[in-house]
Amino acid sequence: MVVLKTARELDKLRDAGRLSAMALQVGGEAVKPGVTTAEIDSKIHKFILSQGAKPSFLGYGGFPGSACISVNDEVIHGIPGSRVIQEGDIVSIDVGAYYNGYHGDNAFTFTAGAVAPEVQRLLDATRESLRRGIAAAIPGNRVGDIGWAVQSYVESLGYGVVKEYVGHGVGANLHEDPEVPNYGRPGHGVRLVPGMVIAIEPMITMGSPAVRVLDNDWTVVTRDHSPAAHFENTIAITENGPVILTQA
């Protein structure tokens, strides 16, 4: 069931989203060659607690980190640990903050030093697909319009869309209805109405979109080991169009 948010709830979601965006910035500033993913996670964890919030992901379904930190061919749900970031790596950080009863959720793929031009093009295309998905999130449209905006753009460039994992509603719970796939058919799916809050999060691969889960039961990687990018914002559907809640 889709839960529509009141103006008061949207204010709380905006506060949680702002903290989530700030935590993502903290993580991004820590991405550099020689740093471990655990060190990045620690900085994010300390920042969220310093703001009087809680990490949305820590303990969620048993997840052991405050952020998902996924490197290169890791699409999502990378577990922070001893892995050392290398020059030329791409590092996707997905983080949320739980504040005053509500969650924020956002992600960004950062670069560690200089990356190959083809990798940068993947990141640019994925970020643009998120922008296009957000632009389609207007009242009267449907969830399928968002997915089509993402899918049609990235597939026209030869990239793959991961279909096993999707965006979602956000509110008092980290994951709510509706599901928001990064693929779809225009005019199909749940209708978008003011008061809905959703996370749009393209997960795009340079090669095949086929993925598998590692033995840790969390980390999702591309089967062909091609790089993957992940960008996400939490969005409020309003009468005046989409509003990004995860802004610092």
PDB file of C-alpha atoms in Angstrom:
ATOM      1  CA  MET A   1       0.000   0.000   0.000  1.00  0.00           C
ATOM      2  CA  VAL A   2       1.319   3.434  -0.959  1.00  0.00           C
ATOM      3  CA  VAL A   3       1.351   5.841   1.992  1.00  0.00           C
ATOM      4  CA  LEU A   4       0.876   9.486   1.029  1.00  0.00           C
ATOM      5  CA  LYS A   5       2.750  11.983   3.176  1.00  0.00           C
ATOM      6  CA  THR A   6       1.348  15.100   4.813  1.00  0.00           C
ATOM      7  CA  ALA A   7       3.112  18.461   4.627  1.00  0.00           C
ATOM      8  CA  ARG A   8       4.453  17.884   8.156  1.00  0.00           C
ATOM      9  CA  GLU A   9       5.781  14.476   7.206  1.00  0.00           C
ATOM     10  CA  LEU A  10       7.415  15.913   4.094  1.00  0.00           C
ATOM     11  CA  ASP A  11       9.240  18.427   6.295  1.00  0.00           C
ATOM     12  CA  LYS A  12      10.585  15.562   8.396  1.00  0.00           C
ATOM     13  CA  LEU A  13      11.570  13.627   5.280  1.00  0.00           C
ATOM     14  CA  ARG A  14      13.371  16.699   3.990  1.00  0.00           C
ATOM     15  CA  ASP A  15      15.376  16.886   7.232  1.00  0.00           C
ATOM     16  CA  ALA A  16      16.279  13.196   7.009  1.00  0.00           C
ATOM     17  CA  GLY A  17      17.122  13.607   3.352  1.00  0.00           C
ATOM     18  CA  ARG A  18      19.396  16.558   4.040  1.00  0.00           C
ATOM     19  CA  LEU A  19      21.347  14.565   6.634  1.00  0.00           C
ATOM     20  CA  SER A  20      21.562  11.626   4.239  1.00  0.00           C
ATOM     21  CA  ALA A  21      22.960  13.898   1.526  1.00  0.00           C
ATOM     22  CA  MET A  22      25.505  15.349   3.942  1.00  0.00           C
ATOM     23  CA  ALA A  23      26.559  11.839   4.999  1.00  0.00           C
ATOM     24  CA  LEU A  24      27.013  10.940   1.334  1.00  0.00           C
ATOM     25  CA  GLN A  25      29.241  13.984   0.891  1.00  0.00           C
ATOM     26  CA  VAL A  26      31.327  12.915   3.879  1.00  0.00           C
ATOM     27  CA  GLY A  27      31.769   9.490   2.315  1.00  0.00           C
ATOM     28  CA  GLY A  28      32.637  10.933  -1.073  1.00  0.00           C
ATOM     29  CA  GLU A  29      35.300  13.203   0.395  1.00  0.00           C
ATOM     30  CA  ALA A  30      36.913  10.138   1.980  1.00  0.00           C
ATOM     31  CA  VAL A  31      37.206   8.242  -1.320  1.00  0.00           C
ATOM     32  CA  LYS A  32      40.857   8.244  -2.354  1.00  0.00           C
ATOM     33  CA  PRO A  33      43.535   5.682  -3.186  1.00  0.00           C
ATOM     34  CA  GLY A  34      44.900   3.921  -0.107  1.00  0.00           C
ATOM     35  CA  VAL A  35      41.755   4.234   2.013  1.00  0.00           C
ATOM     36  CA  THR A  36      39.791   1.150   3.038  1.00  0.00           C
ATOM     37  CA  THR A  37      36.054   0.880   2.599  1.00  0.00           C
ATOM     38  CA  ALA A  38      35.782   0.370   6.368  1.00  0.00           C
ATOM     39  CA  GLU A  39      37.461   3.731   6.954  1.00  0.00           C
ATOM     40  CA  ILE A  40      34.964   5.409   4.652  1.00  0.00           C
ATOM     41  CA  ASP A  41      32.102   3.716   6.471  1.00  0.00           C
ATOM     42  CA  SER A  42      33.467   4.809   9.843  1.00  0.00           C
ATOM     43  CA  LYS A  43      33.490   8.458   8.794  1.00  0.00           C
ATOM     44  CA  ILE A  44      29.908   8.185   7.578  1.00  0.00           C
ATOM     45  CA  HIS A  45      28.835   6.433  10.778  1.00  0.00           C
ATOM     46  CA  LYS A  46      30.400   9.057  13.033  1.00  0.00           C
ATOM     47  CA  PHE A  47      28.891  11.911  11.048  1.00  0.00           C
ATOM     48  CA  ILE A  48      25.346  10.531  11.164  1.00  0.00           C
ATOM     49  CA  LEU A  49      25.551   9.957  14.916  1.00  0.00           C
ATOM     50  CA  SER A  50      26.971  13.458  15.425  1.00  0.00           C
ATOM     51  CA  GLN A  51      23.785  14.867  13.893  1.00  0.00           C
ATOM     52  CA  GLY A  52      21.525  13.057  16.325  1.00  0.00           C
ATOM     53  CA  ALA A  53      20.443  10.578  13.662  1.00  0.00           C
ATOM     54  CA  LYS A  54      20.930   6.847  13.124  1.00  0.00           C
ATOM     55  CA  PRO A  55      22.344   5.062  10.082  1.00  0.00           C
ATOM     56  CA  SER A  56      19.343   3.617   8.235  1.00  0.00           C
ATOM     57  CA  PHE A  57      21.281   0.654   6.891  1.00  0.00           C
ATOM     58  CA  LEU A  58      23.144  -0.496  10.006  1.00  0.00           C
ATOM     59  CA  GLY A  59      21.546  -3.751  11.102  1.00  0.00           C
ATOM     60  CA  TYR A  60      18.856  -3.540   8.409  1.00  0.00           C
ATOM     61  CA  GLY A  61      18.191  -7.172   7.530  1.00  0.00           C
ATOM     62  CA  GLY A  62      21.470  -7.899   9.298  1.00  0.00           C
ATOM     63  CA  PHE A  63      23.603  -5.562   7.168  1.00  0.00           C
ATOM     64  CA  PRO A  64      26.835  -4.888   9.096  1.00  0.00           C
ATOM     65  CA  GLY A  65      27.732  -1.401   7.813  1.00  0.00           C
ATOM     66  CA  SER A  66      26.358   2.118   8.034  1.00  0.00           C
ATOM     67  CA  ALA A  67      26.696   2.473   4.252  1.00  0.00           C
ATOM     68  CA  CYS A  68      26.825   0.159   1.281  1.00  0.00           C
ATOM     69  CA  ILE A  69      30.193   0.721  -0.388  1.00  0.00           C
ATOM     70  CA  SER A  70      30.524  -1.022  -3.754  1.00  0.00           C
ATOM     71  CA  VAL A  71      33.678  -0.930  -5.890  1.00  0.00           C
ATOM     72  CA  ASN A  72      34.028  -1.329  -9.675  1.00  0.00           C
ATOM     73  CA  ASP A  73      31.994  -4.405 -10.695  1.00  0.00           C
ATOM     74  CA  GLU A  74      30.071  -4.381  -7.407  1.00  0.00           C
ATOM     75  CA  VAL A  75      26.651  -2.965  -8.209  1.00  0.00           C
ATOM     76  CA  ILE A  76      25.124  -2.534  -4.745  1.00  0.00           C
ATOM     77  CA  HIS A  77      25.274  -3.775  -1.148  1.00  0.00           C
ATOM     78  CA  GLY A  78      29.044  -3.814  -0.855  1.00  0.00           C
ATOM     79  CA  ILE A  79      30.016  -4.563   2.755  1.00  0.00           C
ATOM     80  CA  PRO A  80      32.620  -2.156   4.198  1.00  0.00           C
ATOM     81  CA  GLY A  81      35.826  -3.910   5.170  1.00  0.00           C
ATOM     82  CA  SER A  82      39.544  -4.176   4.539  1.00  0.00           C
ATOM     83  CA  ARG A  83      39.423  -3.584   0.791  1.00  0.00           C
ATOM     84  CA  VAL A  84      41.829  -0.814  -0.154  1.00  0.00           C
ATOM     85  CA  ILE A  85      40.702   1.686  -2.778  1.00  0.00           C
ATOM     86  CA  GLN A  86      43.051   1.869  -5.760  1.00  0.00           C
ATOM     87  CA  GLU A  87      43.764   4.646  -8.256  1.00  0.00           C
ATOM     88  CA  GLY A  88      41.153   4.498 -11.006  1.00  0.00           C
ATOM     89  CA  ASP A  89      38.504   2.683  -8.935  1.00  0.00           C
ATOM     90  CA  ILE A  90      34.901   3.778  -8.938  1.00  0.00           C
ATOM     91  CA  VAL A  91      33.183   3.636  -5.560  1.00  0.00           C
ATOM     92  CA  SER A  92      29.405   3.625  -5.192  1.00  0.00           C
ATOM     93  CA  ILE A  93      28.230   4.779  -1.775  1.00  0.00           C
ATOM     94  CA  ASP A  94      24.604   4.222  -0.787  1.00  0.00           C
ATOM     95  CA  VAL A  95      23.596   5.711   2.562  1.00  0.00           C
ATOM     96  CA  GLY A  96      20.528   6.731   4.514  1.00  0.00           C
ATOM     97  CA  ALA A  97      19.900   8.556   7.781  1.00  0.00           C
ATOM     98  CA  TYR A  98      16.991   7.911  10.142  1.00  0.00           C
ATOM     99  CA  TYR A  99      16.022  11.147  11.839  1.00  0.00           C
ATOM    100  CA  ASN A 100      12.945  12.142  13.812  1.00  0.00           C
ATOM    101  CA  GLY A 101      11.066   9.055  12.682  1.00  0.00           C
ATOM    102  CA  TYR A 102      11.820   9.195   8.952  1.00  0.00           C
ATOM    103  CA  HIS A 103      14.458   8.016   6.503  1.00  0.00           C
ATOM    104  CA  GLY A 104      16.461   9.551   3.702  1.00  0.00           C
ATOM    105  CA  ASP A 105      18.161   7.432   1.040  1.00  0.00           C
ATOM    106  CA  ASN A 106      20.707   8.428  -1.610  1.00  0.00           C
ATOM    107  CA  ALA A 107      23.676   7.118  -3.569  1.00  0.00           C
ATOM    108  CA  PHE A 108      26.481   8.398  -5.772  1.00  0.00           C
ATOM    109  CA  THR A 109      29.348   6.757  -7.639  1.00  0.00           C
ATOM    110  CA  PHE A 110      32.618   8.515  -6.850  1.00  0.00           C
ATOM    111  CA  THR A 111      35.980   8.237  -8.579  1.00  0.00           C
ATOM    112  CA  ALA A 112      39.305   7.508  -6.876  1.00  0.00           C
ATOM    113  CA  GLY A 113      41.712   9.651  -8.838  1.00  0.00           C
ATOM    114  CA  ALA A 114      41.603   9.540 -12.629  1.00  0.00           C
ATOM    115  CA  VAL A 115      39.401   6.897 -14.256  1.00  0.00           C
ATOM    116  CA  ALA A 116      39.346   5.566 -17.803  1.00  0.00           C
ATOM    117  CA  PRO A 117      37.322   7.738 -20.212  1.00  0.00           C
ATOM    118  CA  GLU A 118      34.859   4.923 -20.930  1.00  0.00           C
ATOM    119  CA  VAL A 119      34.231   4.516 -17.215  1.00  0.00           C
ATOM    120  CA  GLN A 120      33.600   8.237 -16.812  1.00  0.00           C
ATOM    121  CA  ARG A 121      31.109   8.065 -19.669  1.00  0.00           C
ATOM    122  CA  LEU A 122      29.249   5.298 -17.811  1.00  0.00           C
ATOM    123  CA  LEU A 123      29.059   7.465 -14.696  1.00  0.00           C
ATOM    124  CA  ASP A 124      27.904  10.489 -16.666  1.00  0.00           C
ATOM    125  CA  ALA A 125      25.216   8.457 -18.440  1.00  0.00           C
ATOM    126  CA  THR A 126      23.938   6.927 -15.204  1.00  0.00           C
ATOM    127  CA  ARG A 127      23.726  10.307 -13.527  1.00  0.00           C
ATOM    128  CA  GLU A 128      21.884  11.701 -16.538  1.00  0.00           C
ATOM    129  CA  SER A 129      19.474   8.764 -16.471  1.00  0.00           C
ATOM    130  CA  LEU A 130      18.643   9.634 -12.863  1.00  0.00           C
ATOM    131  CA  ARG A 131      17.967  13.217 -13.904  1.00  0.00           C
ATOM    132  CA  ARG A 132      15.638  11.981 -16.636  1.00  0.00           C
ATOM    133  CA  GLY A 133      13.885   9.617 -14.267  1.00  0.00           C
ATOM    134  CA  ILE A 134      13.292  12.440 -11.811  1.00  0.00           C
ATOM    135  CA  ALA A 135      11.964  14.684 -14.588  1.00  0.00           C
ATOM    136  CA  ALA A 136       9.357  12.017 -15.382  1.00  0.00           C
ATOM    137  CA  ALA A 137       8.157  11.895 -11.759  1.00  0.00           C
ATOM    138  CA  ILE A 138       5.225  14.254 -12.189  1.00  0.00           C
ATOM    139  CA  PRO A 139       1.619  13.862 -11.028  1.00  0.00           C
ATOM    140  CA  GLY A 140      -0.438  11.912 -13.528  1.00  0.00           C
ATOM    141  CA  ASN A 141       2.507   9.952 -14.867  1.00  0.00           C
ATOM    142  CA  ARG A 142       3.074   6.371 -13.816  1.00  0.00           C
ATOM    143  CA  VAL A 143       5.994   4.458 -12.375  1.00  0.00           C
ATOM    144  CA  GLY A 144       6.568   2.956 -15.820  1.00  0.00           C
ATOM    145  CA  ASP A 145       7.260   6.429 -17.205  1.00  0.00           C
ATOM    146  CA  ILE A 146      10.156   6.799 -14.759  1.00  0.00           C
ATOM    147  CA  GLY A 147      11.569   3.405 -15.659  1.00  0.00           C
ATOM    148  CA  TRP A 148      11.224   4.080 -19.378  1.00  0.00           C
ATOM    149  CA  ALA A 149      13.008   7.426 -19.037  1.00  0.00           C
ATOM    150  CA  VAL A 150      15.981   5.646 -17.449  1.00  0.00           C
ATOM    151  CA  GLN A 151      15.979   2.535 -19.607  1.00  0.00           C
ATOM    152  CA  SER A 152      15.489   4.152 -23.005  1.00  0.00           C
ATOM    153  CA  TYR A 153      18.341   6.577 -22.416  1.00  0.00           C
ATOM    154  CA  VAL A 154      21.008   4.205 -21.134  1.00  0.00           C
ATOM    155  CA  GLU A 155      20.162   1.371 -23.517  1.00  0.00           C
ATOM    156  CA  SER A 156      20.431   3.794 -26.445  1.00  0.00           C
ATOM    157  CA  LEU A 157      24.061   4.248 -25.375  1.00  0.00           C
ATOM    158  CA  GLY A 158      24.689   0.500 -25.175  1.00  0.00           C
ATOM    159  CA  TYR A 159      24.593   0.135 -21.397  1.00  0.00           C
ATOM    160  CA  GLY A 160      22.724  -2.463 -19.358  1.00  0.00           C
ATOM    161  CA  VAL A 161      19.943  -1.911 -16.828  1.00  0.00           C
ATOM    162  CA  VAL A 162      19.968  -4.132 -13.732  1.00  0.00           C
ATOM    163  CA  LYS A 163      16.415  -5.413 -13.339  1.00  0.00           C
ATOM    164  CA  GLU A 164      16.658  -7.565 -10.223  1.00  0.00           C
ATOM    165  CA  TYR A 165      16.895  -4.517  -7.920  1.00  0.00           C
ATOM    166  CA  VAL A 166      14.694  -1.433  -8.013  1.00  0.00           C
ATOM    167  CA  GLY A 167      13.869   1.861  -6.364  1.00  0.00           C
ATOM    168  CA  HIS A 168      11.133   2.127  -3.756  1.00  0.00           C
ATOM    169  CA  GLY A 169       8.951   4.283  -1.591  1.00  0.00           C
ATOM    170  CA  VAL A 170      10.557   5.996   1.425  1.00  0.00           C
ATOM    171  CA  GLY A 171       9.030   7.200   4.670  1.00  0.00           C
ATOM    172  CA  ALA A 172       8.843   5.991   8.253  1.00  0.00           C
ATOM    173  CA  ASN A 173      10.149   2.738   6.768  1.00  0.00           C
ATOM    174  CA  LEU A 174      13.277   2.616   4.637  1.00  0.00           C
ATOM    175  CA  HIS A 175      11.545   0.568   1.954  1.00  0.00           C
ATOM    176  CA  GLU A 176       7.879   1.162   1.222  1.00  0.00           C
ATOM    177  CA  ASP A 177       5.531   0.773  -1.715  1.00  0.00           C
ATOM    178  CA  PRO A 178       5.648   1.346  -4.593  1.00  0.00           C
ATOM    179  CA  GLU A 179       8.549  -0.404  -6.265  1.00  0.00           C
ATOM    180  CA  VAL A 180      10.237   1.898  -8.796  1.00  0.00           C
ATOM    181  CA  PRO A 181      12.036  -0.162 -11.470  1.00  0.00           C
ATOM    182  CA  ASN A 182      14.668   1.356 -13.740  1.00  0.00           C
ATOM    183  CA  TYR A 183      12.832  -0.111 -16.719  1.00  0.00           C
ATOM    184  CA  GLY A 184       9.236  -0.097 -17.807  1.00  0.00           C
ATOM    185  CA  ARG A 185       6.571   0.894 -20.282  1.00  0.00           C
ATOM    186  CA  PRO A 186       5.207   4.414 -20.559  1.00  0.00           C
ATOM    187  CA  GLY A 187       1.708   4.710 -19.114  1.00  0.00           C
ATOM    188  CA  HIS A 188       1.984   1.542 -17.029  1.00  0.00           C
ATOM    189  CA  GLY A 189       2.354   0.927 -13.312  1.00  0.00           C
ATOM    190  CA  VAL A 190       1.291   2.828 -10.218  1.00  0.00           C
ATOM    191  CA  ARG A 191       0.036   6.342 -10.908  1.00  0.00           C
ATOM    192  CA  LEU A 192       2.079   9.162  -9.370  1.00  0.00           C
ATOM    193  CA  VAL A 193       0.167  11.533  -7.113  1.00  0.00           C
ATOM    194  CA  PRO A 194       1.177  14.389  -4.792  1.00  0.00           C
ATOM    195  CA  GLY A 195       2.272  13.136  -1.391  1.00  0.00           C
ATOM    196  CA  MET A 196       4.192  10.134  -2.699  1.00  0.00           C
ATOM    197  CA  VAL A 197       7.867   9.896  -1.739  1.00  0.00           C
ATOM    198  CA  ILE A 198      10.074   7.571  -3.766  1.00  0.00           C
ATOM    199  CA  ALA A 199      13.726   6.704  -4.225  1.00  0.00           C
ATOM    200  CA  ILE A 200      14.791   6.602  -7.862  1.00  0.00           C
ATOM    201  CA  GLU A 201      18.082   4.734  -8.221  1.00  0.00           C
ATOM    202  CA  PRO A 202      19.454   3.662 -11.610  1.00  0.00           C
ATOM    203  CA  MET A 203      21.928   0.755 -11.431  1.00  0.00           C
ATOM    204  CA  ILE A 204      23.640   0.676 -14.810  1.00  0.00           C
ATOM    205  CA  THR A 205      26.347  -1.628 -16.195  1.00  0.00           C
ATOM    206  CA  MET A 206      28.928  -1.068 -18.885  1.00  0.00           C
ATOM    207  CA  GLY A 207      28.452  -4.622 -20.153  1.00  0.00           C
ATOM    208  CA  SER A 208      25.836  -7.267 -19.549  1.00  0.00           C
ATOM    209  CA  PRO A 209      23.149  -6.407 -16.989  1.00  0.00           C
ATOM    210  CA  ALA A 210      23.319  -9.950 -15.573  1.00  0.00           C
ATOM    211  CA  VAL A 211      24.270  -9.992 -11.881  1.00  0.00           C
ATOM    212  CA  ARG A 212      24.920 -12.452  -9.073  1.00  0.00           C
ATOM    213  CA  VAL A 213      25.179 -12.268  -5.289  1.00  0.00           C
ATOM    214  CA  LEU A 214      28.490 -13.097  -3.606  1.00  0.00           C
ATOM    215  CA  ASP A 215      28.840 -15.715  -0.902  1.00  0.00           C
ATOM    216  CA  ASN A 216      28.423 -13.039   1.784  1.00  0.00           C
ATOM    217  CA  ASP A 217      24.725 -12.994   0.770  1.00  0.00           C
ATOM    218  CA  TRP A 218      24.808  -9.235   0.265  1.00  0.00           C
ATOM    219  CA  THR A 219      27.132  -7.899  -2.396  1.00  0.00           C
ATOM    220  CA  VAL A 220      25.709  -7.846  -5.921  1.00  0.00           C
ATOM    221  CA  VAL A 221      28.273  -7.974  -8.750  1.00  0.00           C
ATOM    222  CA  THR A 222      28.108  -8.059 -12.538  1.00  0.00           C
ATOM    223  CA  ARG A 223      28.551 -11.555 -13.930  1.00  0.00           C
ATOM    224  CA  ASP A 224      30.923 -10.337 -16.645  1.00  0.00           C
ATOM    225  CA  HIS A 225      32.871  -8.169 -14.142  1.00  0.00           C
ATOM    226  CA  SER A 226      32.087  -5.009 -16.104  1.00  0.00           C
ATOM    227  CA  PRO A 227      31.929  -1.758 -14.109  1.00  0.00           C
ATOM    228  CA  ALA A 228      28.603  -0.637 -12.684  1.00  0.00           C
ATOM    229  CA  ALA A 229      27.351   2.769 -11.527  1.00  0.00           C
ATOM    230  CA  HIS A 230      24.638   3.655  -9.012  1.00  0.00           C
ATOM    231  CA  PHE A 231      23.029   7.039  -8.418  1.00  0.00           C
ATOM    232  CA  GLU A 232      19.997   7.715  -6.220  1.00  0.00           C
ATOM    233  CA  ASN A 233      17.863  10.500  -4.809  1.00  0.00           C
ATOM    234  CA  THR A 234      14.759  10.513  -2.641  1.00  0.00           C
ATOM    235  CA  ILE A 235      12.002  12.451  -4.410  1.00  0.00           C
ATOM    236  CA  ALA A 236       8.699  13.957  -3.303  1.00  0.00           C
ATOM    237  CA  ILE A 237       5.917  14.042  -5.874  1.00  0.00           C
ATOM    238  CA  THR A 238       4.236  17.459  -5.610  1.00  0.00           C
ATOM    239  CA  GLU A 239       1.646  19.396  -7.565  1.00  0.00           C
ATOM    240  CA  ASN A 240       4.510  21.547  -8.845  1.00  0.00           C
ATOM    241  CA  GLY A 241       6.596  18.582  -9.957  1.00  0.00           C
ATOM    242  CA  PRO A 242       9.324  16.440  -8.388  1.00  0.00           C
ATOM    243  CA  VAL A 243      11.287  17.804  -5.428  1.00  0.00           C
ATOM    244  CA  ILE A 244      14.622  16.263  -4.452  1.00  0.00           C
ATOM    245  CA  LEU A 245      14.643  15.713  -0.695  1.00  0.00           C
ATOM    246  CA  THR A 246      18.226  14.427  -0.488  1.00  0.00           C
ATOM    247  CA  GLN A 247      19.997  17.741  -0.891  1.00  0.00           C
ATOM    248  CA  ALA A 248      22.640  19.001   1.509  1.00  0.00           C
TER     249      ALA A 248
END
